[in-house]
């Protein structure tokens, strides 16, 4: 799919390219009726004269787009996105590119951003986060032909290259570690179920728990916020048979879970072990410090940006499997003392 041009408008409206230029620039030389017809065609084709001038001249915008369908407050409290964006910005600045970050309240509006960015020539490519199975963004970007890199697993990225790490491997490492410490009642406070990486973690957690004979293993879904993490933890810890270990899908929820355990008088790690997914300074500053699944998120962002700029330059880009998160044991996990 190509950006609309003045020639496209002229053909659709049945006029010359000169008439289109007059009409778009508000100059005399065409009748009112012809002007209205030309403007109607331009609007239908989603043509924007000012931004298309650069594209028609063959110049790049030197801008990369990133949309997030999450509340703006997410960026302020979740270190993962802050570190990811820092890595992306680092690589873009090295190559004199800018990042256009847009918070989208709905999936339809996110798709509209992609189409508008493409038609206006605002961005040279996009990064795609929080991908879902059957994600409509993939089909739209493939149709537009806009260079894109998916930050997520390749099995849901269609023909688009992806930058990803094996979350299943990391989950297996975490659960096997807890089992080795004697924990038989292990729970997980998961993220948004529809996200592809969440589904991978859920499947891996279920499978490794079954293999290790952890019959009471359960996942409680959340929206990644501290509030929902606290509610899920309170629900788990007030059951008649409560878990002795919990794996959290992000550090924010793990911090909230630690707070709930303290409120309920449950000692960490003597009575409850906690593991956070994605290490952060917060995990290291708490008491006890949180055992975490650690990876270099900034480097992840750098690599994704590097892949995208290569695609923008016309270089064939293949999906790349980065280093998975590995366990960093700290004070929040210990051998089970209370059955």
C-alpha positions as a Markdown table, in Angstrom:
| # | Residue | x | y | z |
|---|---|---|---|---|
| 1 | Unk | 0.0 | 0.0 | 0.0 |
| 2 | Unk | 1.5 | 3.4 | -1.0 |
| 3 | Unk | 0.9 | 6.9 | 0.2 |
| 4 | Unk | -1.7 | 8.8 | -1.9 |
| 5 | Unk | -0.2 | 11.4 | -4.3 |
| 6 | Unk | -1.4 | 14.4 | -6.2 |
| 7 | Unk | -1.6 | 12.2 | -9.3 |
| 8 | Unk | -3.9 | 9.8 | -7.5 |
| 9 | Unk | -6.2 | 12.7 | -6.5 |
| 10 | Unk | -6.2 | 14.0 | -10.1 |
| 11 | Unk | -7.1 | 10.6 | -11.5 |
| 12 | Unk | -9.9 | 10.1 | -9.0 |
| 13 | Unk | -11.3 | 13.6 | -9.5 |
| 14 | Unk | -10.9 | 13.6 | -13.3 |
| 15 | Unk | -8.7 | 16.8 | -13.3 |
| 16 | Unk | -5.1 | 17.8 | -14.0 |
| 17 | Unk | -2.4 | 17.7 | -11.3 |
| 18 | Unk | -2.2 | 21.5 | -11.6 |
| 19 | Unk | -5.8 | 21.8 | -10.7 |
| 20 | Unk | -5.2 | 19.6 | -7.7 |
| 21 | Unk | -2.3 | 21.8 | -6.6 |
| 22 | Unk | -4.4 | 24.9 | -6.9 |
| 23 | Unk | -7.3 | 23.4 | -4.9 |
| 24 | Unk | -5.1 | 22.0 | -2.1 |
| 25 | Unk | -3.2 | 25.3 | -1.7 |
| 26 | Unk | -6.2 | 27.5 | -1.8 |
| 27 | Unk | -5.1 | 29.3 | -5.0 |
| 28 | Unk | -7.4 | 30.6 | -7.8 |
| 29 | Unk | -7.6 | 28.7 | -11.1 |
| 30 | Unk | -10.4 | 26.2 | -10.4 |
| 31 | Unk | -14.1 | 26.6 | -9.8 |
| 32 | Unk | -15.7 | 26.2 | -6.4 |
| 33 | Unk | -17.4 | 23.0 | -7.5 |
| 34 | Unk | -14.1 | 21.5 | -8.8 |
| 35 | Unk | -12.3 | 22.6 | -5.6 |
| 36 | Unk | -14.8 | 20.9 | -3.4 |
| 37 | Unk | -14.6 | 17.7 | -5.5 |
| 38 | Unk | -10.8 | 17.7 | -5.3 |
| 39 | Unk | -10.8 | 18.3 | -1.5 |
| 40 | Unk | -13.4 | 15.5 | -1.0 |
| 41 | Unk | -11.2 | 13.1 | -2.9 |
| 42 | Unk | -8.1 | 14.2 | -1.0 |
| 43 | Unk | -10.0 | 13.6 | 2.3 |
| 44 | Unk | -11.3 | 10.2 | 1.2 |
| 45 | Unk | -7.7 | 9.1 | 0.2 |
| 46 | Unk | -6.4 | 10.5 | 3.5 |
| 47 | Unk | -4.0 | 12.9 | 1.8 |
| 48 | Unk | -2.4 | 15.6 | 3.9 |
| 49 | Unk | -0.6 | 18.1 | 1.7 |
| 50 | Unk | 1.9 | 19.5 | 4.2 |
| 51 | Unk | 3.2 | 16.2 | 5.5 |
| 52 | Unk | 3.1 | 14.5 | 2.1 |
| 53 | Unk | 5.4 | 17.1 | 0.6 |
| 54 | Unk | 8.3 | 15.7 | 2.4 |
| 55 | Unk | 7.4 | 12.1 | 1.4 |
| 56 | Unk | 6.9 | 13.1 | -2.2 |
| 57 | Unk | 10.4 | 14.7 | -2.1 |
| 58 | Unk | 11.8 | 11.4 | -1.0 |
| 59 | Unk | 12.9 | 12.7 | 2.5 |
| 60 | Unk | 12.7 | 10.5 | 5.6 |
| 61 | Unk | 10.9 | 11.8 | 8.7 |
| 62 | Unk | 13.7 | 10.4 | 10.9 |
| 63 | Unk | 11.1 | 9.5 | 13.4 |
| 64 | Unk | 10.1 | 6.1 | 14.9 |
| 65 | Unk | 6.6 | 5.6 | 16.3 |
| 66 | Unk | 5.5 | 3.6 | 19.4 |
| 67 | Unk | 2.0 | 3.3 | 20.6 |
| 68 | Unk | 0.9 | 1.9 | 24.0 |
| 69 | Unk | -2.7 | 1.0 | 24.8 |
| 70 | Unk | -2.2 | 1.5 | 28.5 |
| 71 | Unk | -3.1 | 4.3 | 30.9 |
| 72 | Unk | -0.4 | 7.0 | 30.9 |
| 73 | Unk | 0.2 | 6.4 | 34.6 |
| 74 | Unk | 1.7 | 3.0 | 33.6 |
| 75 | Unk | 4.9 | 4.7 | 32.3 |
| 76 | Unk | 5.4 | 6.4 | 35.7 |
| 77 | Unk | 5.2 | 3.3 | 37.8 |
| 78 | Unk | 6.4 | 0.4 | 35.7 |
| 79 | Unk | 10.2 | 0.3 | 35.3 |
| 80 | Unk | 10.0 | -2.1 | 32.4 |
| 81 | Unk | 8.6 | 0.5 | 30.0 |
| 82 | Unk | 10.9 | 3.2 | 31.3 |
| 83 | Unk | 14.0 | 1.1 | 30.7 |
| 84 | Unk | 12.8 | -0.2 | 27.4 |
| 85 | Unk | 12.1 | 3.3 | 26.1 |
| 86 | Unk | 15.4 | 4.5 | 27.4 |
| 87 | Unk | 17.2 | 1.8 | 25.4 |
| 88 | Unk | 15.2 | 2.7 | 22.3 |
| 89 | Unk | 15.9 | 6.4 | 22.7 |
| 90 | Unk | 19.6 | 5.7 | 23.2 |
| 91 | Unk | 19.9 | 3.9 | 19.8 |
| 92 | Unk | 17.7 | 6.3 | 18.0 |
| 93 | Unk | 19.7 | 9.3 | 19.2 |
| 94 | Unk | 22.9 | 7.7 | 18.0 |
| 95 | Unk | 21.4 | 7.7 | 14.5 |
| 96 | Unk | 19.7 | 11.1 | 14.7 |
| 97 | Unk | 16.2 | 9.7 | 15.0 |
| 98 | Unk | 13.4 | 10.8 | 17.3 |
| 99 | Unk | 10.8 | 8.7 | 19.1 |
| 100 | Unk | 7.1 | 9.6 | 18.7 |
| 101 | Unk | 5.3 | 8.0 | 21.7 |
| 102 | Unk | 1.5 | 7.9 | 21.7 |
| 103 | Unk | -0.8 | 6.6 | 24.4 |
| 104 | Unk | -3.9 | 5.0 | 22.7 |
| 105 | Unk | -7.1 | 4.6 | 24.7 |
| 106 | Unk | -8.4 | 1.8 | 22.4 |
| 107 | Unk | -7.1 | -0.7 | 19.8 |
| 108 | Unk | -9.2 | 1.1 | 17.0 |
| 109 | Unk | -7.5 | 4.4 | 17.8 |
| 110 | Unk | -4.1 | 2.7 | 17.8 |
| 111 | Unk | -4.8 | 1.4 | 14.3 |
| 112 | Unk | -5.9 | 4.9 | 13.3 |
| 113 | Unk | -2.5 | 6.3 | 14.5 |
| 114 | Unk | -0.7 | 3.8 | 12.2 |
| 115 | Unk | -2.7 | 4.7 | 9.2 |
| 116 | Unk | -2.4 | 8.4 | 9.8 |
| 117 | Unk | 1.3 | 8.2 | 10.5 |
| 118 | Unk | 1.8 | 6.3 | 7.2 |
| 119 | Unk | -0.4 | 8.5 | 5.1 |
| 120 | Unk | 1.2 | 11.7 | 6.5 |
| 121 | Unk | 4.7 | 10.3 | 6.3 |
| 122 | Unk | 5.2 | 11.2 | 10.0 |
| 123 | Unk | 7.2 | 8.1 | 10.9 |
| 124 | Unk | 9.6 | 5.8 | 9.0 |
| 125 | Unk | 8.7 | 2.8 | 11.1 |
| 126 | Unk | 7.1 | 1.6 | 14.3 |
| 127 | Unk | 7.8 | -0.6 | 17.3 |
| 128 | Unk | 4.9 | -2.8 | 18.4 |
| 129 | Unk | 4.4 | -3.8 | 22.1 |
| 130 | Unk | 1.9 | -5.8 | 24.0 |
| 131 | Unk | 1.1 | -8.0 | 21.1 |
| 132 | Unk | -1.9 | -10.4 | 21.3 |
| 133 | Unk | -2.8 | -13.6 | 19.4 |
| 134 | Unk | -4.5 | -12.6 | 16.2 |
| 135 | Unk | -3.5 | -8.9 | 16.9 |
| 136 | Unk | -5.1 | -6.8 | 14.1 |
| 137 | Unk | -2.2 | -4.4 | 14.2 |
| 138 | Unk | 0.0 | -7.0 | 12.5 |
| 139 | Unk | -2.3 | -7.3 | 9.5 |
| 140 | Unk | -2.6 | -3.5 | 9.2 |
| 141 | Unk | 1.1 | -2.9 | 9.3 |
| 142 | Unk | 1.7 | -5.7 | 6.7 |
| 143 | Unk | -0.9 | -4.1 | 4.5 |
| 144 | Unk | 0.6 | -0.6 | 4.8 |
| 145 | Unk | 4.1 | -1.9 | 4.2 |
| 146 | Unk | 5.3 | 0.3 | 7.0 |
| 147 | Unk | 8.6 | -1.0 | 8.5 |
| 148 | Unk | 7.9 | -2.5 | 11.9 |
| 149 | Unk | 9.5 | -4.6 | 14.6 |
| 150 | Unk | 7.4 | -6.5 | 17.1 |
| 151 | Unk | 8.7 | -6.6 | 20.7 |
| 152 | Unk | 7.3 | -10.0 | 21.5 |
| 153 | Unk | 7.2 | -13.7 | 20.4 |
| 154 | Unk | 7.6 | -14.5 | 16.7 |
| 155 | Unk | 4.6 | -16.9 | 16.6 |
| 156 | Unk | 2.2 | -13.9 | 16.8 |
| 157 | Unk | 4.2 | -11.4 | 14.7 |
| 158 | Unk | 3.1 | -12.6 | 11.2 |
| 159 | Unk | 5.6 | -11.6 | 8.6 |
| 160 | Unk | 7.1 | -8.9 | 10.8 |
| 161 | Unk | 10.4 | -9.5 | 12.5 |
| 162 | Unk | 10.4 | -9.7 | 16.3 |
| 163 | Unk | 12.7 | -9.1 | 19.1 |
| 164 | Unk | 12.0 | -11.5 | 21.9 |
| 165 | Unk | 13.2 | -13.6 | 24.8 |
| 166 | Unk | 12.0 | -17.0 | 25.9 |
| 167 | Unk | 9.7 | -16.3 | 28.8 |
| 168 | Unk | 8.8 | -20.0 | 29.1 |
| 169 | Unk | 12.5 | -20.8 | 29.9 |
| 170 | Unk | 12.5 | -18.1 | 32.6 |
| 171 | Unk | 9.3 | -19.3 | 34.2 |
| 172 | Unk | 10.6 | -22.9 | 34.4 |
| 173 | Unk | 13.8 | -21.7 | 36.1 |
| 174 | Unk | 11.7 | -19.8 | 38.7 |
| 175 | Unk | 9.3 | -22.6 | 39.6 |
| 176 | Unk | 12.1 | -25.3 | 39.7 |
| 177 | Unk | 14.0 | -23.0 | 42.1 |
| 178 | Unk | 11.0 | -22.7 | 44.4 |
| 179 | Unk | 10.4 | -26.5 | 44.3 |
| 180 | Unk | 14.1 | -27.1 | 45.1 |
| 181 | Unk | 13.5 | -25.0 | 48.2 |
| 182 | Unk | 10.7 | -27.3 | 49.3 |
| 183 | Unk | 7.7 | -25.3 | 48.2 |
| 184 | Unk | 4.8 | -27.4 | 47.1 |
| 185 | Unk | 2.0 | -24.8 | 47.1 |
| 186 | Unk | 3.2 | -22.2 | 44.5 |
| 187 | Unk | 0.9 | -19.5 | 43.0 |
| 188 | Unk | 1.4 | -16.9 | 40.3 |
| 189 | Unk | 0.0 | -13.4 | 40.1 |
| 190 | Unk | -0.1 | -13.0 | 36.3 |
| 191 | Unk | -0.6 | -10.1 | 33.9 |
| 192 | Unk | -3.2 | -9.4 | 31.2 |
| 193 | Unk | -4.3 | -12.8 | 29.9 |
| 194 | Unk | -4.8 | -11.7 | 26.3 |
| 195 | Unk | -1.2 | -10.6 | 25.9 |
| 196 | Unk | 0.9 | -13.2 | 24.0 |
| 197 | Unk | 3.8 | -13.2 | 26.5 |
| 198 | Unk | 1.4 | -13.6 | 29.4 |
| 199 | Unk | -0.1 | -16.6 | 27.7 |
| 200 | Unk | 3.4 | -18.1 | 27.2 |
| 201 | Unk | 4.2 | -17.6 | 30.9 |
| 202 | Unk | 0.8 | -19.1 | 32.0 |
| 203 | Unk | 1.3 | -22.2 | 29.8 |
| 204 | Unk | 4.9 | -22.7 | 31.1 |
| 205 | Unk | 3.8 | -22.2 | 34.7 |
| 206 | Unk | 1.0 | -24.8 | 34.4 |
| 207 | Unk | 3.2 | -27.3 | 32.6 |
| 208 | Unk | 6.3 | -27.1 | 34.9 |
| 209 | Unk | 4.0 | -27.2 | 38.0 |
| 210 | Unk | 2.3 | -30.4 | 36.7 |
| 211 | Unk | 5.7 | -32.0 | 35.9 |
| 212 | Unk | 7.0 | -31.2 | 39.5 |
| 213 | Unk | 3.7 | -32.4 | 41.1 |
| 214 | Unk | 2.7 | -29.0 | 42.4 |
| 215 | Unk | -1.0 | -29.9 | 42.4 |
| 216 | Unk | -2.3 | -26.6 | 43.9 |
| 217 | Unk | -0.5 | -24.3 | 41.5 |
| 218 | Unk | -2.8 | -21.5 | 40.4 |
| 219 | Unk | -2.5 | -18.3 | 38.3 |
| 220 | Unk | -4.6 | -15.2 | 39.2 |
| 221 | Unk | -4.8 | -12.7 | 36.3 |
| 222 | Unk | -4.4 | -8.9 | 36.8 |
| 223 | Unk | -3.9 | -5.7 | 34.8 |
| 224 | Unk | -0.2 | -5.4 | 36.0 |
| 225 | Unk | -1.1 | -2.6 | 38.5 |
| 226 | Unk | 0.0 | -2.5 | 42.1 |
| 227 | Unk | -3.7 | -2.3 | 43.2 |
| 228 | Unk | -4.7 | -5.5 | 41.3 |
| 229 | Unk | -1.5 | -7.2 | 42.5 |
| 230 | Unk | -2.4 | -6.4 | 46.1 |
| 231 | Unk | -6.0 | -7.7 | 45.6 |
| 232 | Unk | -4.7 | -10.9 | 44.0 |
| 233 | Unk | -2.2 | -11.5 | 46.8 |
| 234 | Unk | -4.8 | -10.8 | 49.5 |
| 235 | Unk | -7.1 | -13.3 | 47.9 |
| 236 | Unk | -4.4 | -16.0 | 47.8 |
| 237 | Unk | -3.1 | -15.4 | 51.3 |
| 238 | Unk | -6.5 | -15.5 | 53.0 |
| 239 | Unk | -7.5 | -18.9 | 51.6 |
| 240 | Unk | -7.6 | -21.8 | 54.1 |
| 241 | Unk | -4.6 | -23.4 | 52.4 |
| 242 | Unk | -2.5 | -20.5 | 51.3 |
| 243 | Unk | 0.5 | -20.7 | 49.0 |
| 244 | Unk | 4.0 | -20.7 | 50.4 |
| 245 | Unk | 5.5 | -19.0 | 47.3 |
| 246 | Unk | 4.2 | -16.6 | 44.7 |
| 247 | Unk | 5.7 | -15.6 | 41.4 |
| 248 | Unk | 4.6 | -12.1 | 40.2 |
| 249 | Unk | 4.6 | -11.0 | 36.5 |
| 250 | Unk | 6.1 | -7.6 | 37.3 |
| 251 | Unk | 8.0 | -5.9 | 40.1 |
| 252 | Unk | 5.3 | -3.4 | 40.9 |
| 253 | Unk | 2.9 | -6.2 | 41.9 |
| 254 | Unk | 5.6 | -8.1 | 43.8 |
| 255 | Unk | 6.2 | -4.9 | 45.9 |
| 256 | Unk | 2.4 | -4.7 | 46.5 |
| 257 | Unk | 2.4 | -8.4 | 47.4 |
| 258 | Unk | 5.2 | -8.0 | 49.9 |
| 259 | Unk | 3.2 | -5.1 | 51.6 |
| 260 | Unk | 0.1 | -7.3 | 51.8 |
| 261 | Unk | 2.1 | -10.1 | 53.4 |
| 262 | Unk | 3.4 | -7.7 | 56.0 |
| 263 | Unk | -0.1 | -6.4 | 56.7 |
| 264 | Unk | -1.3 | -10.0 | 57.3 |
| 265 | Unk | 1.6 | -10.9 | 59.6 |
| 266 | Unk | 3.0 | -13.4 | 57.2 |
| 267 | Unk | 6.8 | -13.5 | 57.4 |
| 268 | Unk | 8.8 | -13.2 | 54.2 |
| 269 | Unk | 10.7 | -15.4 | 53.4 |
| 270 | Unk | 10.1 | -17.7 | 56.4 |
| 271 | Unk | 6.5 | -18.3 | 55.6 |
| 272 | Unk | 6.2 | -16.9 | 52.1 |
| 273 | Unk | 8.8 | -16.7 | 49.3 |
| 274 | Unk | 8.3 | -14.0 | 46.6 |
| 275 | Unk | 9.8 | -13.8 | 43.0 |
| 276 | Unk | 9.4 | -10.7 | 40.8 |
| 277 | Unk | 9.5 | -10.7 | 37.1 |
| 278 | Unk | 12.0 | -8.1 | 35.7 |
| 279 | Unk | 14.5 | -6.9 | 38.2 |
| 280 | Unk | 14.6 | -3.2 | 39.0 |
| 281 | Unk | 16.3 | -0.9 | 41.6 |
| 282 | Unk | 13.0 | -1.2 | 43.6 |
| 283 | Unk | 13.6 | -4.9 | 44.1 |
| 284 | Unk | 17.1 | -4.3 | 45.5 |
| 285 | Unk | 16.1 | -1.5 | 47.9 |
| 286 | Unk | 13.2 | -3.3 | 49.7 |
| 287 | Unk | 13.6 | -5.3 | 52.9 |
| 288 | Unk | 13.8 | -8.1 | 52.3 |
| 289 | Unk | 15.2 | -7.5 | 48.8 |
| 290 | Unk | 13.2 | -9.3 | 46.1 |
| 291 | Unk | 14.4 | -12.3 | 44.3 |
| 292 | Unk | 13.9 | -11.4 | 40.6 |
| 293 | Unk | 14.1 | -12.6 | 37.0 |
| 294 | Unk | 16.7 | -10.3 | 35.6 |
| 295 | Unk | 17.5 | -9.2 | 32.1 |
| 296 | Unk | 19.0 | -6.1 | 30.5 |
| 297 | Unk | 15.8 | -4.4 | 29.4 |
| 298 | Unk | 17.7 | -1.3 | 28.1 |
| 299 | Unk | 19.7 | -3.5 | 25.8 |
| 300 | Unk | 16.5 | -5.1 | 24.7 |
| 301 | Unk | 15.3 | -1.7 | 23.6 |
| 302 | Unk | 18.6 | -0.8 | 21.9 |
| 303 | Unk | 18.4 | -4.0 | 19.9 |
| 304 | Unk | 14.8 | -3.6 | 18.9 |
| 305 | Unk | 15.5 | 0.0 | 17.7 |
| 306 | Unk | 18.6 | -1.2 | 15.8 |
| 307 | Unk | 16.5 | -3.9 | 14.0 |
| 308 | Unk | 13.9 | -1.3 | 13.1 |
| 309 | Unk | 16.3 | 1.2 | 11.7 |
| 310 | Unk | 17.9 | -1.6 | 9.6 |
| 311 | Unk | 14.4 | -2.4 | 8.2 |
| 312 | Unk | 13.8 | 1.3 | 7.5 |
| 313 | Unk | 17.1 | 1.3 | 5.5 |
| 314 | Unk | 15.8 | -1.6 | 3.4 |
| 315 | Unk | 17.9 | -4.3 | 5.0 |
| 316 | Unk | 16.2 | -7.7 | 5.4 |
| 317 | Unk | 15.7 | -8.2 | 9.1 |
| 318 | Unk | 15.0 | -11.6 | 10.8 |
| 319 | Unk | 13.5 | -12.2 | 14.2 |
| 320 | Unk | 16.0 | -12.4 | 16.9 |
| 321 | Unk | 15.9 | -14.4 | 20.1 |
| 322 | Unk | 17.6 | -12.4 | 22.9 |
| 323 | Unk | 18.9 | -13.6 | 26.2 |
| 324 | Unk | 16.1 | -14.8 | 28.5 |
| 325 | Unk | 15.6 | -13.5 | 32.0 |
| 326 | Unk | 17.5 | -15.5 | 34.6 |
| 327 | Unk | 16.9 | -15.8 | 38.4 |
| 328 | Unk | 18.8 | -13.5 | 40.8 |
| 329 | Unk | 18.2 | -14.9 | 44.3 |
| 330 | Unk | 17.9 | -12.4 | 47.1 |
| 331 | Unk | 16.3 | -12.1 | 50.6 |
| 332 | Unk | 12.6 | -12.8 | 49.6 |
| 333 | Unk | 13.1 | -16.5 | 48.9 |
| 334 | Unk | 14.3 | -19.2 | 51.3 |
| 335 | Unk | 13.9 | -22.9 | 52.1 |
| 336 | Unk | 10.4 | -23.5 | 53.4 |
| 337 | Unk | 10.3 | -23.5 | 57.2 |
| 338 | Unk | 6.5 | -23.6 | 57.8 |
| 339 | Unk | 4.6 | -26.3 | 55.8 |
